[in-house]
PDB file of C-alpha atoms and ligand atoms in Angstrom:
ATOM      1  CA  MET A1358      71.266-121.928 -49.863  1.00  0.00           C
ATOM      2  CA  LYS A1359      74.883-121.696 -50.469  1.00  0.00           C
ATOM      3  CA  SER A1360      76.795-120.502 -53.377  1.00  0.00           C
ATOM      4  CA  VAL A1361      78.026-124.795 -53.554  1.00  0.00           C
ATOM      5  CA  VAL A1362      74.724-126.990 -53.826  1.00  0.00           C
ATOM      6  CA  SER A1363      74.741-130.650 -54.134  1.00  0.00           C
ATOM      7  CA  TYR A1364      71.646-132.855 -54.241  1.00  0.00           C
ATOM      8  CA  PRO A1365      72.222-136.775 -54.375  1.00  0.00           C
ATOM      9  CA  GLU A1366      68.441-136.676 -53.280  1.00  0.00           C
ATOM     10  CA  ARG A1367      67.120-135.759 -56.470  1.00  0.00           C
ATOM     11  CA  GLY A1368      63.060-134.603 -54.574  1.00  0.00           C
ATOM     12  CA  GLU A1369      60.085-134.808 -55.320  1.00  0.00           C
ATOM     13  CA  GLY A1370      58.455-133.565 -59.384  1.00  0.00           C
ATOM     14  CA  GLY A1371      59.787-133.456 -62.295  1.00  0.00           C
ATOM     15  CA  ASN A1372      60.765-137.029 -63.771  1.00  0.00           C
ATOM     16  CA  ASN A1373      63.820-138.512 -63.102  1.00  0.00           C
ATOM     17  CA  LYS A1374      63.418-140.111 -66.230  1.00  0.00           C
ATOM     18  CA  TYR A1375      63.861-136.846 -68.260  1.00  0.00           C
ATOM     19  CA  ARG A1376      66.623-136.781 -69.137  1.00  0.00           C
ATOM     20  CA  GLY A1377      68.393-133.365 -68.116  1.00  0.00           C
ATOM     21  CA  ASN A1378      65.902-132.491 -66.091  1.00  0.00           C
ATOM     22  CA  CYS A1379      67.183-131.142 -62.764  1.00  0.00           C
ATOM     23  CA  SER A1380      65.882-131.290 -58.947  1.00  0.00           C
ATOM     24  CA  PRO A1381      63.283-130.181 -57.769  1.00  0.00           C
ATOM     25  CA  ARG A1382      64.853-129.472 -54.010  1.00  0.00           C
ATOM     26  CA  LEU A1383      67.191-126.692 -56.455  1.00  0.00           C
ATOM     27  CA  LEU A1384      63.914-124.925 -57.307  1.00  0.00           C
ATOM     28  CA  GLU A1385      63.259-125.258 -53.625  1.00  0.00           C
ATOM     29  CA  ASP A1386      66.064-123.324 -52.022  1.00  0.00           C
ATOM     30  CA  LEU A1387      66.041-120.839 -55.097  1.00  0.00           C
ATOM     31  CA  PHE A1388      61.965-120.091 -54.686  1.00  0.00           C
ATOM     32  CA  GLY A1389      62.416-120.676 -50.971  1.00  0.00           C
ATOM     33  CA  PHE A1390      65.224-117.847 -50.938  1.00  0.00           C
ATOM     34  CA  TYR A1391      63.752-115.256 -53.262  1.00  0.00           C
ATOM     35  CA  ARG A1392      60.187-115.876 -52.722  1.00  0.00           C
ATOM     36  CA  PRO A1393      59.144-115.194 -55.996  1.00  0.00           C
ATOM     37  CA  LYS A1394      55.036-114.366 -56.615  1.00  0.00           C
ATOM     38  CA  LYS A1395      54.786-115.435 -60.312  1.00  0.00           C
ATOM     39  CA  VAL A1396      57.493-117.782 -61.705  1.00  0.00           C
ATOM     40  CA  PHE A1397      58.037-117.924 -65.174  1.00  0.00           C
ATOM     41  CA  ASP A1398      59.674-121.275 -66.778  1.00  0.00           C
ATOM     42  CA  PRO A1399      60.509-121.411 -70.851  1.00  0.00           C
ATOM     43  CA  MET A1400      62.049-124.859 -71.494  1.00  0.00           C
ATOM     44  CA  CYS A1401      60.523-127.346 -69.064  1.00  0.00           C
ATOM     45  CA  GLY A1402      60.764-129.965 -69.693  1.00  0.00           C
ATOM     46  CA  SER A1403      59.645-133.166 -67.491  1.00  0.00           C
ATOM     47  CA  GLY A1404      57.762-130.109 -65.528  1.00  0.00           C
ATOM     48  CA  THR A1405      59.964-129.842 -62.445  1.00  0.00           C
ATOM     49  CA  THR A1406      59.422-125.969 -61.889  1.00  0.00           C
ATOM     50  CA  HIS A1407      55.497-126.559 -62.616  1.00  0.00           C
ATOM     51  CA  ASP A1408      55.483-128.776 -60.036  1.00  0.00           C
ATOM     52  CA  VAL A1409      57.440-127.083 -57.908  1.00  0.00           C
ATOM     53  CA  CYS A1410      55.146-124.113 -57.344  1.00  0.00           C
ATOM     54  CA  LEU A1411      52.325-126.158 -56.327  1.00  0.00           C
ATOM     55  CA  LYS A1412      54.320-127.444 -54.218  1.00  0.00           C
ATOM     56  CA  LEU A1413      54.763-123.751 -52.936  1.00  0.00           C
ATOM     57  CA  GLY A1414      52.146-122.173 -53.525  1.00  0.00           C
ATOM     58  CA  ILE A1415      53.780-120.141 -56.257  1.00  0.00           C
ATOM     59  CA  ASP A1416      51.949-118.751 -59.272  1.00  0.00           C
ATOM     60  CA  HIS A1417      53.283-119.546 -62.671  1.00  0.00           C
ATOM     61  CA  ASP A1418      53.499-120.216 -66.671  1.00  0.00           C
ATOM     62  CA  VAL A1419      55.531-123.523 -67.666  1.00  0.00           C
ATOM     63  CA  LEU A1420      55.859-124.140 -71.369  1.00  0.00           C
ATOM     64  CA  ASP A1421      57.984-126.431 -73.422  1.00  0.00           C
ATOM     65  CA  LEU A1422      57.913-127.308 -77.718  1.00  0.00           C
ATOM     66  CA  ASN A1423      57.255-129.946 -76.590  1.00  0.00           C
ATOM     67  CA  PRO A1424      54.010-130.436 -77.009  1.00  0.00           C
ATOM     68  CA  GLN A1425      52.103-131.441 -73.658  1.00  0.00           C
ATOM     69  CA  TYR A1426      54.077-128.494 -72.530  1.00  0.00           C
ATOM     70  CA  GLY A1427      52.001-126.213 -74.554  1.00  0.00           C
ATOM     71  CA  GLY A1428      54.951-127.286 -78.183  1.00  0.00           C
ATOM     72  CA  TRP A1429      55.906-123.389 -77.843  1.00  0.00           C
ATOM     73  CA  ASP A1430      58.518-121.886 -79.316  1.00  0.00           C
ATOM     74  CA  ALA A1431      60.763-119.927 -77.375  1.00  0.00           C
ATOM     75  CA  LEU A1432      62.154-118.873 -79.860  1.00  0.00           C
ATOM     76  CA  ARG A1433      58.972-116.888 -82.284  1.00  0.00           C
ATOM     77  CA  ASP A1434      55.683-117.337 -79.633  1.00  0.00           C
ATOM     78  CA  GLU A1435      55.407-114.985 -77.402  1.00  0.00           C
ATOM     79  CA  ILE A1436      55.870-114.870 -73.400  1.00  0.00           C
ATOM     80  CA  PRO A1437      52.369-114.923 -71.713  1.00  0.00           C
ATOM     81  CA  GLY A1438      53.161-113.140 -68.562  1.00  0.00           C
ATOM     82  CA  VAL A1439      55.119-110.953 -66.444  1.00  0.00           C
ATOM     83  CA  TYR A1440      56.598-112.769 -63.869  1.00  0.00           C
ATOM     84  CA  ASP A1441      59.321-112.032 -60.981  1.00  0.00           C
ATOM     85  CA  MET A1442      60.668-114.348 -61.358  1.00  0.00           C
ATOM     86  CA  ILE A1443      62.161-116.569 -64.161  1.00  0.00           C
ATOM     87  CA  PHE A1444      63.670-120.109 -63.744  1.00  0.00           C
ATOM     88  CA  TRP A1445      65.383-120.949 -67.389  1.00  0.00           C
ATOM     89  CA  HIS A1446      67.114-124.525 -67.997  1.00  0.00           C
ATOM     90  CA  PRO A1447      68.767-124.746 -71.733  1.00  0.00           C
ATOM     91  CA  PRO A1448      69.431-128.238 -73.744  1.00  0.00           C
ATOM     92  CA  TYR A1449      73.291-128.039 -73.773  1.00  0.00           C
ATOM     93  CA  ALA A1450      73.700-127.621 -77.449  1.00  0.00           C
ATOM     94  CA  ASP A1451      73.154-131.803 -78.782  1.00  0.00           C
ATOM     95  CA  ILE A1452      74.903-133.302 -75.651  1.00  0.00           C
ATOM     96  CA  ILE A1453      71.244-134.451 -74.632  1.00  0.00           C
ATOM     97  CA  LYS A1454      68.546-135.179 -78.037  1.00  0.00           C
ATOM     98  CA  TYR A1455      65.371-134.116 -76.703  1.00  0.00           C
ATOM     99  CA  SER A1456      62.488-133.734 -79.909  1.00  0.00           C
ATOM    100  CA  GLY A1457      63.045-137.511 -81.617  1.00  0.00           C
ATOM    101  CA  TYR A1458      64.022-138.756 -78.531  1.00  0.00           C
ATOM    102  CA  MET A1459      62.662-137.180 -75.254  1.00  0.00           C
ATOM    103  CA  TRP A1460      58.996-136.414 -77.136  1.00  0.00           C
ATOM    104  CA  GLY A1461      57.892-136.405 -80.756  1.00  0.00           C
ATOM    105  CA  ARG A1462      59.602-136.354 -84.169  1.00  0.00           C
ATOM    106  CA  PRO A1463      62.752-133.963 -84.723  1.00  0.00           C
ATOM    107  CA  ASP A1464      61.732-130.406 -84.637  1.00  0.00           C
ATOM    108  CA  GLN A1465      64.636-127.758 -85.654  1.00  0.00           C
ATOM    109  CA  ARG A1466      63.153-125.097 -83.828  1.00  0.00           C
ATOM    110  CA  ASP A1467      64.372-127.367 -80.531  1.00  0.00           C
ATOM    111  CA  LEU A1468      67.891-126.280 -80.282  1.00  0.00           C
ATOM    112  CA  SER A1469      69.119-129.986 -79.331  1.00  0.00           C
ATOM    113  CA  GLN A1470      68.880-129.967 -82.493  1.00  0.00           C
ATOM    114  CA  ILE A1471      71.251-127.843 -83.068  1.00  0.00           C
ATOM    115  CA  PRO A1472      75.171-129.882 -83.519  1.00  0.00           C
ATOM    116  CA  LEU A1473      77.865-128.885 -81.329  1.00  0.00           C
ATOM    117  CA  SER A1474      79.689-127.943 -84.450  1.00  0.00           C
ATOM    118  CA  LYS A1475      77.983-125.191 -84.999  1.00  0.00           C
ATOM    119  CA  TYR A1476      78.202-124.296 -81.038  1.00  0.00           C
ATOM    120  CA  PRO A1477      78.140-120.235 -82.252  1.00  0.00           C
ATOM    121  CA  GLU A1478      74.993-120.488 -83.914  1.00  0.00           C
ATOM    122  CA  PHE A1479      73.375-122.728 -80.484  1.00  0.00           C
ATOM    123  CA  ILE A1480      75.285-119.248 -78.417  1.00  0.00           C
ATOM    124  CA  LYS A1481      73.503-116.892 -80.759  1.00  0.00           C
ATOM    125  CA  ARG A1482      70.000-118.332 -79.920  1.00  0.00           C
ATOM    126  CA  ILE A1483      71.093-119.079 -76.926  1.00  0.00           C
ATOM    127  CA  ASN A1484      71.739-115.097 -76.439  1.00  0.00           C
ATOM    128  CA  PHE A1485      68.525-113.992 -78.368  1.00  0.00           C
ATOM    129  CA  ILE A1486      65.852-115.964 -76.004  1.00  0.00           C
ATOM    130  CA  GLN A1487      67.749-114.721 -72.831  1.00  0.00           C
ATOM    131  CA  LYS A1488      67.503-111.270 -74.662  1.00  0.00           C
ATOM    132  CA  LYS A1489      63.402-112.360 -75.203  1.00  0.00           C
ATOM    133  CA  LEU A1490      63.204-113.238 -71.646  1.00  0.00           C
ATOM    134  CA  PHE A1491      63.996-110.270 -70.296  1.00  0.00           C
ATOM    135  CA  THR A1492      61.689-108.540 -71.455  1.00  0.00           C
ATOM    136  CA  SER A1493      58.740-110.299 -69.409  1.00  0.00           C
ATOM    137  CA  LEU A1494      60.782-110.067 -66.151  1.00  0.00           C
ATOM    138  CA  SER A1495      59.704-106.602 -64.476  1.00  0.00           C
ATOM    139  CA  ARG A1496      61.508-104.295 -62.791  1.00  0.00           C
ATOM    140  CA  GLY A1497      63.557-106.129 -59.526  1.00  0.00           C
ATOM    141  CA  GLY A1498      63.125-109.497 -61.180  1.00  0.00           C
ATOM    142  CA  ARG A1499      65.335-112.296 -61.738  1.00  0.00           C
ATOM    143  CA  ILE A1500      66.336-114.511 -63.961  1.00  0.00           C
ATOM    144  CA  ALA A1501      68.392-117.931 -63.313  1.00  0.00           C
ATOM    145  CA  ILE A1502      69.672-120.093 -65.378  1.00  0.00           C
ATOM    146  CA  LEU A1503      70.851-123.163 -65.111  1.00  0.00           C
ATOM    147  CA  VAL A1504      73.643-124.106 -67.214  1.00  0.00           C
ATOM    148  CA  GLY A1505      76.610-126.493 -68.210  1.00  0.00           C
ATOM    149  CA  ASP A1506      79.560-127.110 -69.353  1.00  0.00           C
ATOM    150  CA  ILE A1507      80.320-129.293 -72.642  1.00  0.00           C
ATOM    151  CA  LYS A1508      84.080-131.639 -72.973  1.00  0.00           C
ATOM    152  CA  LYS A1509      84.113-132.832 -76.579  1.00  0.00           C
ATOM    153  CA  ASN A1510      87.285-134.037 -78.207  1.00  0.00           C
ATOM    154  CA  GLY A1511      89.538-132.676 -75.896  1.00  0.00           C
ATOM    155  CA  ARG A1512      87.794-129.069 -75.795  1.00  0.00           C
ATOM    156  CA  LEU A1513      85.949-127.297 -73.011  1.00  0.00           C
ATOM    157  CA  TYR A1514      82.977-125.488 -74.798  1.00  0.00           C
ATOM    158  CA  SER A1515      81.649-123.240 -70.810  1.00  0.00           C
ATOM    159  CA  MET A1516      78.378-122.186 -71.782  1.00  0.00           C
ATOM    160  CA  GLN A1517      78.535-120.316 -69.137  1.00  0.00           C
ATOM    161  CA  ARG A1518      81.702-118.119 -70.350  1.00  0.00           C
ATOM    162  CA  ASP A1519      80.124-117.663 -73.865  1.00  0.00           C
ATOM    163  CA  MET A1520      76.432-116.438 -73.209  1.00  0.00           C
ATOM    164  CA  ALA A1521      75.948-113.257 -72.499  1.00  0.00           C
ATOM    165  CA  TRP A1522      75.368-111.930 -68.893  1.00  0.00           C
ATOM    166  CA  ILE A1523      72.522-109.335 -69.500  1.00  0.00           C
ATOM    167  CA  GLY A1524      71.166-107.487 -66.348  1.00  0.00           C
ATOM    168  CA  THR A1525      72.945-107.245 -63.079  1.00  0.00           C
ATOM    169  CA  PRO A1526      74.977-109.891 -62.269  1.00  0.00           C
ATOM    170  CA  GLU A1527      73.896-111.300 -58.347  1.00  0.00           C
ATOM    171  CA  GLN A1528      74.527-114.604 -58.058  1.00  0.00           C
ATOM    172  CA  VAL A1529      76.602-117.513 -59.302  1.00  0.00           C
ATOM    173  CA  VAL A1530      75.856-120.809 -57.820  1.00  0.00           C
ATOM    174  CA  ILE A1531      77.843-123.997 -58.252  1.00  0.00           C
ATOM    175  CA  LYS A1532      75.023-127.390 -58.496  1.00  0.00           C
ATOM    176  CA  ALA A1533      76.823-130.555 -58.425  1.00  0.00           C
ATOM    177  CA  GLN A1534      75.460-133.420 -60.402  1.00  0.00           C
ATOM    178  CA  HIS A1535      73.770-136.568 -59.313  1.00  0.00           C
ATOM    179  CA  ASN A1536      73.502-139.615 -61.156  1.00  0.00           C
ATOM    180  CA  CYS A1537      73.653-138.993 -64.629  1.00  0.00           C
ATOM    181  CA  TRP A1538      74.596-141.339 -67.495  1.00  0.00           C
ATOM    182  CA  SER A1539      78.348-140.626 -68.084  1.00  0.00           C
ATOM    183  CA  ASP A1540      78.275-141.410 -64.170  1.00  0.00           C
ATOM    184  CA  GLN A1541      78.454-144.889 -66.214  1.00  0.00           C
ATOM    185  CA  VAL A1542      81.746-144.575 -68.419  1.00  0.00           C
ATOM    186  CA  ASN A1543      84.867-145.830 -67.643  1.00  0.00           C
ATOM    187  CA  TYR A1544      86.907-142.781 -68.814  1.00  0.00           C
ATOM    188  CA  SER A1545      89.553-144.881 -67.893  1.00  0.00           C
ATOM    189  CA  GLY A1546      91.414-141.713 -66.402  1.00  0.00           C
ATOM    190  CA  LYS A1547      92.161-140.091 -69.311  1.00  0.00           C
ATOM    191  CA  PHE A1548      89.194-137.590 -69.058  1.00  0.00           C
ATOM    192  CA  ILE A1549      88.346-135.015 -66.026  1.00  0.00           C
ATOM    193  CA  PRO A1550      84.491-135.916 -65.737  1.00  0.00           C
ATOM    194  CA  ILE A1551      82.271-132.420 -65.414  1.00  0.00           C
ATOM    195  CA  VAL A1552      79.784-133.232 -61.950  1.00  0.00           C
ATOM    196  CA  HIS A1553      78.676-129.681 -61.517  1.00  0.00           C
ATOM    197  CA  GLU A1554      76.663-127.117 -62.935  1.00  0.00           C
ATOM    198  CA  TYR A1555      76.391-123.258 -63.116  1.00  0.00           C
ATOM    199  CA  LEU A1556      73.608-121.412 -61.581  1.00  0.00           C
ATOM    200  CA  LEU A1557      73.567-117.939 -62.946  1.00  0.00           C
ATOM    201  CA  ILE A1558      71.065-115.186 -61.904  1.00  0.00           C
ATOM    202  CA  PHE A1559      70.240-112.171 -62.880  1.00  0.00           C
ATOM    203  CA  ARG A1560      68.257-108.935 -62.058  1.00  0.00           C
ATOM    204  CA  LYS A1561      66.403-106.696 -63.236  1.00  0.00           C
ATOM    205  CA  ASP A1562      67.177-103.024 -62.186  1.00  0.00           C
ATOM    206  CA  ASP A1563      66.557-100.618 -65.277  1.00  0.00           C
ATOM    207  CA  CYS A1564      62.936-101.132 -67.346  1.00  0.00           C
ATOM    208  CA  ILE A1565      64.750 -99.454 -69.996  1.00  0.00           C
ATOM    209  CA  VAL A1566      68.568 -99.922 -70.312  1.00  0.00           C
ATOM    210  CA  LEU A1567      70.487-103.368 -68.896  1.00  0.00           C
ATOM    211  CA  PRO A1568      74.343-104.148 -68.676  1.00  0.00           C
ATOM    212  CA  CYS A1569      75.064-106.874 -71.915  1.00  0.00           C
ATOM    213  CA  THR A1570      78.392-108.755 -70.910  1.00  0.00           C
ATOM    214  CA  VAL A1571      78.773-110.229 -74.090  1.00  0.00           C
ATOM    215  CA  SER A1572      82.779-112.778 -74.359  1.00  0.00           C
ATOM    216  CA  VAL A1573      84.414-112.191 -77.745  1.00  0.00           C
ATOM    217  CA  GLN A1574      86.531-114.844 -78.937  1.00  0.00           C
ATOM    218  CA  THR A1575      90.274-113.164 -80.279  1.00  0.00           C
ATOM    219  CA  GLU A1576      93.376-114.934 -80.953  1.00  0.00           C
ATOM    220  CA  ILE A1577      97.272-114.365 -79.839  1.00  0.00           C
ATOM    221  CA  ASN A1578      99.202-114.083 -82.529  1.00  0.00           C
ATOM    222  CA  TRP A1579     103.115-114.430 -80.862  1.00  0.00           C
ATOM    223  CA  LYS A1580     104.860-113.943 -84.595  1.00  0.00           C
ATOM    224  CA  LYS A1581     102.666-110.512 -84.128  1.00  0.00           C
ATOM    225  CA  GLU A1582     103.883-109.391 -80.500  1.00  0.00           C
ATOM    226  CA  GLU A1583     107.142-107.034 -79.845  1.00  0.00           C
ATOM    227  CA  ARG A1584     107.076-107.891 -76.494  1.00  0.00           C
ATOM    228  CA  LEU A1585     108.644-111.383 -77.338  1.00  0.00           C
ATOM    229  CA  SER A1586     112.521-112.278 -75.197  1.00  0.00           C
ATOM    230  CA  TRP A1587     114.829-113.678 -77.884  1.00  0.00           C
ATOM    231  CA  ARG A1588     114.901-116.883 -75.983  1.00  0.00           C
ATOM    232  CA  THR A1589     111.060-117.425 -76.850  1.00  0.00           C
ATOM    233  CA  ALA A1590     111.025-116.667 -80.205  1.00  0.00           C
ATOM    234  CA  VAL A1591     113.540-118.890 -81.033  1.00  0.00           C
ATOM    235  CA  ARG A1592     111.765-121.679 -79.181  1.00  0.00           C
ATOM    236  CA  LEU A1593     108.307-120.727 -80.795  1.00  0.00           C
ATOM    237  CA  ALA A1594     110.144-121.036 -83.607  1.00  0.00           C
ATOM    238  CA  LEU A1595     111.592-124.132 -83.872  1.00  0.00           C
ATOM    239  CA  GLU A1596     108.729-125.591 -82.280  1.00  0.00           C
ATOM    240  CA  GLY A1597     106.376-124.867 -85.068  1.00  0.00           C
ATOM    241  CA  LEU A1598     109.193-125.378 -87.963  1.00  0.00           C
ATOM    242  CA  GLY A1599     108.783-129.245 -85.932  1.00  0.00           C
ATOM    243  CA  GLY A1600     111.276-129.490 -83.295  1.00  0.00           C
ATOM    244  CA  LYS A1601     114.611-129.294 -85.180  1.00  0.00           C
ATOM    245  CA  ALA A1602     115.748-127.382 -87.809  1.00  0.00           C
ATOM    246  CA  ASP A1603     118.593-126.380 -90.194  1.00  0.00           C
ATOM    247  CA  LEU A1604     120.035-122.969 -88.961  1.00  0.00           C
ATOM    248  CA  HIS A1605     118.987-120.965 -92.572  1.00  0.00           C
ATOM    249  CA  LYS A1606     115.250-122.706 -91.756  1.00  0.00           C
ATOM    250  CA  LEU A1607     115.787-120.737 -88.316  1.00  0.00           C
ATOM    251  CA  TYR A1608     117.179-117.220 -89.011  1.00  0.00           C
ATOM    252  CA  LYS A1609     114.182-116.965 -92.230  1.00  0.00           C
ATOM    253  CA  GLU A1610     111.144-118.277 -89.545  1.00  0.00           C
ATOM    254  CA  LEU A1611     112.797-115.772 -87.122  1.00  0.00           C
ATOM    255  CA  GLU A1612     112.840-112.781 -89.599  1.00  0.00           C
ATOM    256  CA  SER A1613     108.258-113.161 -89.136  1.00  0.00           C
ATOM    257  CA  PHE A1614     108.717-112.312 -86.099  1.00  0.00           C
ATOM    258  CA  ALA A1615     107.586-108.866 -84.683  1.00  0.00           C
ATOM    259  CA  ALA A1616     110.248-109.099 -81.753  1.00  0.00           C
ATOM    260  CA  THR A1617     113.399-109.976 -84.021  1.00  0.00           C
ATOM    261  CA  LYS A1618     113.020-107.207 -86.498  1.00  0.00           C
ATOM    262  CA  LYS A1619     115.290-103.901 -84.449  1.00  0.00           C
ATOM    263  CA  HIS A1620     118.253-106.486 -83.635  1.00  0.00           C
ATOM    264  CA  SER A1621     121.969-105.115 -85.677  1.00  0.00           C
ATOM    265  CA  ASP A1622     122.991-108.535 -85.601  1.00  0.00           C
ATOM    266  CA  PRO A1623     119.510-111.115 -85.469  1.00  0.00           C
ATOM    267  CA  GLN A1624     121.274-114.225 -86.993  1.00  0.00           C
ATOM    268  CA  ALA A1625     124.692-113.811 -84.597  1.00  0.00           C
ATOM    269  CA  LYS A1626     121.891-113.143 -81.440  1.00  0.00           C
ATOM    270  CA  VAL A1627     119.871-116.539 -82.467  1.00  0.00           C
ATOM    271  CA  ARG A1628     123.558-118.717 -82.545  1.00  0.00           C
ATOM    272  CA  GLN A1629     123.496-117.351 -78.935  1.00  0.00           C
ATOM    273  CA  VAL A1630     120.055-118.143 -77.792  1.00  0.00           C
ATOM    274  CA  LEU A1631     121.343-121.354 -78.843  1.00  0.00           C
ATOM    275  CA  GLN A1632     124.051-122.287 -77.383  1.00  0.00           C
ATOM    276  CA  THR A1633     123.449-120.345 -74.128  1.00  0.00           C
ATOM    277  CA  LYS A1634     120.355-122.384 -73.399  1.00  0.00           C
ATOM    278  CA  PRO A1635     119.776-125.311 -72.276  1.00  0.00           C
ATOM    279  CA  GLU A1636     116.318-126.196 -73.574  1.00  0.00           C
ATOM    280  CA  PHE A1637     118.009-126.498 -77.351  1.00  0.00           C
ATOM    281  CA  TYR A1638     120.466-128.877 -78.479  1.00  0.00           C
ATOM    282  CA  SER A1639     122.709-129.381 -81.526  1.00  0.00           C
ATOM    283  CA  ILE A1640     121.311-132.466 -83.464  1.00  0.00           C
ATOM    284  CA  ASP A1641     124.734-132.036 -86.913  1.00  0.00           C
ATOM    285  CA  ARG A1642     126.665-128.325 -87.442  1.00  0.00           C
ATOM    286  CA  GLY A1643     124.000-125.726 -88.519  1.00  0.00           C
ATOM    287  CA  VAL A1644     120.957-127.908 -86.981  1.00  0.00           C
ATOM    288  CA  TRP A1645     119.518-127.851 -83.788  1.00  0.00           C
ATOM    289  CA  GLY A1646     116.695-128.919 -81.913  1.00  0.00           C
ATOM    290  CA  LEU A1647     114.185-128.796 -79.223  1.00  0.00           C
ATOM    291  CA  LYS A1648     114.819-131.074 -76.072  1.00  0.00           C
ATOM    292  CA  GLN A1649     111.204-132.712 -74.961  1.00  0.00           C
ATOM    293  CA  VAL A1650     110.290-131.754 -71.290  1.00  0.00           C
ATOM    294  CA  ALA A1651     111.237-133.851 -69.682  1.00  0.00           C
TER     295      ALA A1651
HETATM  296  C1  LIG B2971      67.263-129.666 -70.166  1.00  0.00           C
HETATM  297  S1  LIG B2971      65.459-129.538 -70.315  1.00  0.00           S
HETATM  298  C2  LIG B2971      65.070-129.111 -69.819  1.00  0.00           C
HETATM  299  C3  LIG B2971      64.984-129.442 -68.121  1.00  0.00           C
HETATM  300  C4  LIG B2971      63.758-129.111 -66.994  1.00  0.00           C
HETATM  301  N1  LIG B2971      64.483-128.033 -66.140  1.00  0.00           N
HETATM  302  C5  LIG B2971      63.310-130.255 -65.563  1.00  0.00           C
HETATM  303  O1  LIG B2971      64.504-130.896 -65.315  1.00  0.00           O
HETATM  304  O2  LIG B2971      62.914-131.604 -66.113  1.00  0.00           O
HETATM  305  C6  LIG B2971      64.944-128.267 -71.452  1.00  0.00           C
HETATM  306  C7  LIG B2971      64.200-128.688 -73.120  1.00  0.00           C
HETATM  307  O3  LIG B2971      64.135-127.465 -73.861  1.00  0.00           O
HETATM  308  C8  LIG B2971      63.284-127.713 -74.695  1.00  0.00           C
HETATM  309  N2  LIG B2971      63.263-126.381 -75.849  1.00  0.00           N
HETATM  310  C9  LIG B2971      64.048-126.706 -76.445  1.00  0.00           C
HETATM  311  N3  LIG B2971      64.066-126.192 -77.952  1.00  0.00           N
HETATM  312  C10 LIG B2971      63.178-124.883 -77.047  1.00  0.00           C
HETATM  313  C11 LIG B2971      62.290-123.834 -77.414  1.00  0.00           C
HETATM  314  N4  LIG B2971      62.265-123.513 -79.221  1.00  0.00           N
HETATM  315  N5  LIG B2971      61.525-123.405 -76.891  1.00  0.00           N
HETATM  316  C12 LIG B2971      61.346-124.525 -76.003  1.00  0.00           C
HETATM  317  N6  LIG B2971      61.249-125.339 -75.556  1.00  0.00           N
HETATM  318  C13 LIG B2971      62.815-125.667 -75.617  1.00  0.00           C
HETATM  319  C14 LIG B2971      63.516-129.193 -74.655  1.00  0.00           C
HETATM  320  O4  LIG B2971      61.919-129.748 -75.636  1.00  0.00           O
HETATM  321  C15 LIG B2971      63.594-129.592 -72.937  1.00  0.00           C
HETATM  322  O5  LIG B2971      62.615-129.521 -72.539  1.00  0.00           O
END
């Protein structure tokens, strides 16, 4: 196994009709490398992990909210054992819906019922389950989590970046995706299709205390930045005013920038920037515009 894997031929096991199923060959490589004694898959889908473990003679438990695999809820139900390897392949929010589509009726406990508009709630549940799964890992055991990035309406939702990283990070494997439904869509060159997933591997080195890295979203507000050049401040202010403005409005807007506060004659400085920098042009007397990027 290397840090980039690709399995154009899916291999034997599980069911390739079960949407979002993974290649048995990935699991064969993973288990072949780490040689686990007992494997758990809490969201086994079409049973790929079960089939691979049978083939390799590895003791295992596989469960899923799908009644075919126990109707077991990873959020509330107890994990049945202790394992030295957990393979976890959760839904990617509602990109592929499971309950009501792949099995049974829509079930609110199903992570794929959480719409992308509630992405923070989805990540919260992913983090909760991940933490819970660690309780059933033996010391030195590993969890391998297969996750993908989601692109919708021009925005990237990167699960591997947004979820907590619990335990000792050991490996990131990039897995090429093949035979996705999106392969049949013609995006007319307007969209870079995502054709990879991440297999994140973490180790449990301690029983009581584990490292945990949580991604926090914050924001940059250029108005609050003190270390901003006058040139940048004038451009950002003009951009914010729609690309053109009279000097009066521009002076007023720039008053709210921390970076411009200390100058003895800010209005003269604004005029100097406008007259000397090529990204600005005079539209009329006292009216300035921002050139389009050519
Ligand atoms: C991406 S699929 C797994 C595919 C599997 N690796 C395979 O090869 O077929 C995700 C699975 O998570 C299950 N699931 C969703 N929410 C769950 C929950 N709360 N508890 C347990 N399983 C859940 C879904 O039923 C679905 O089968």
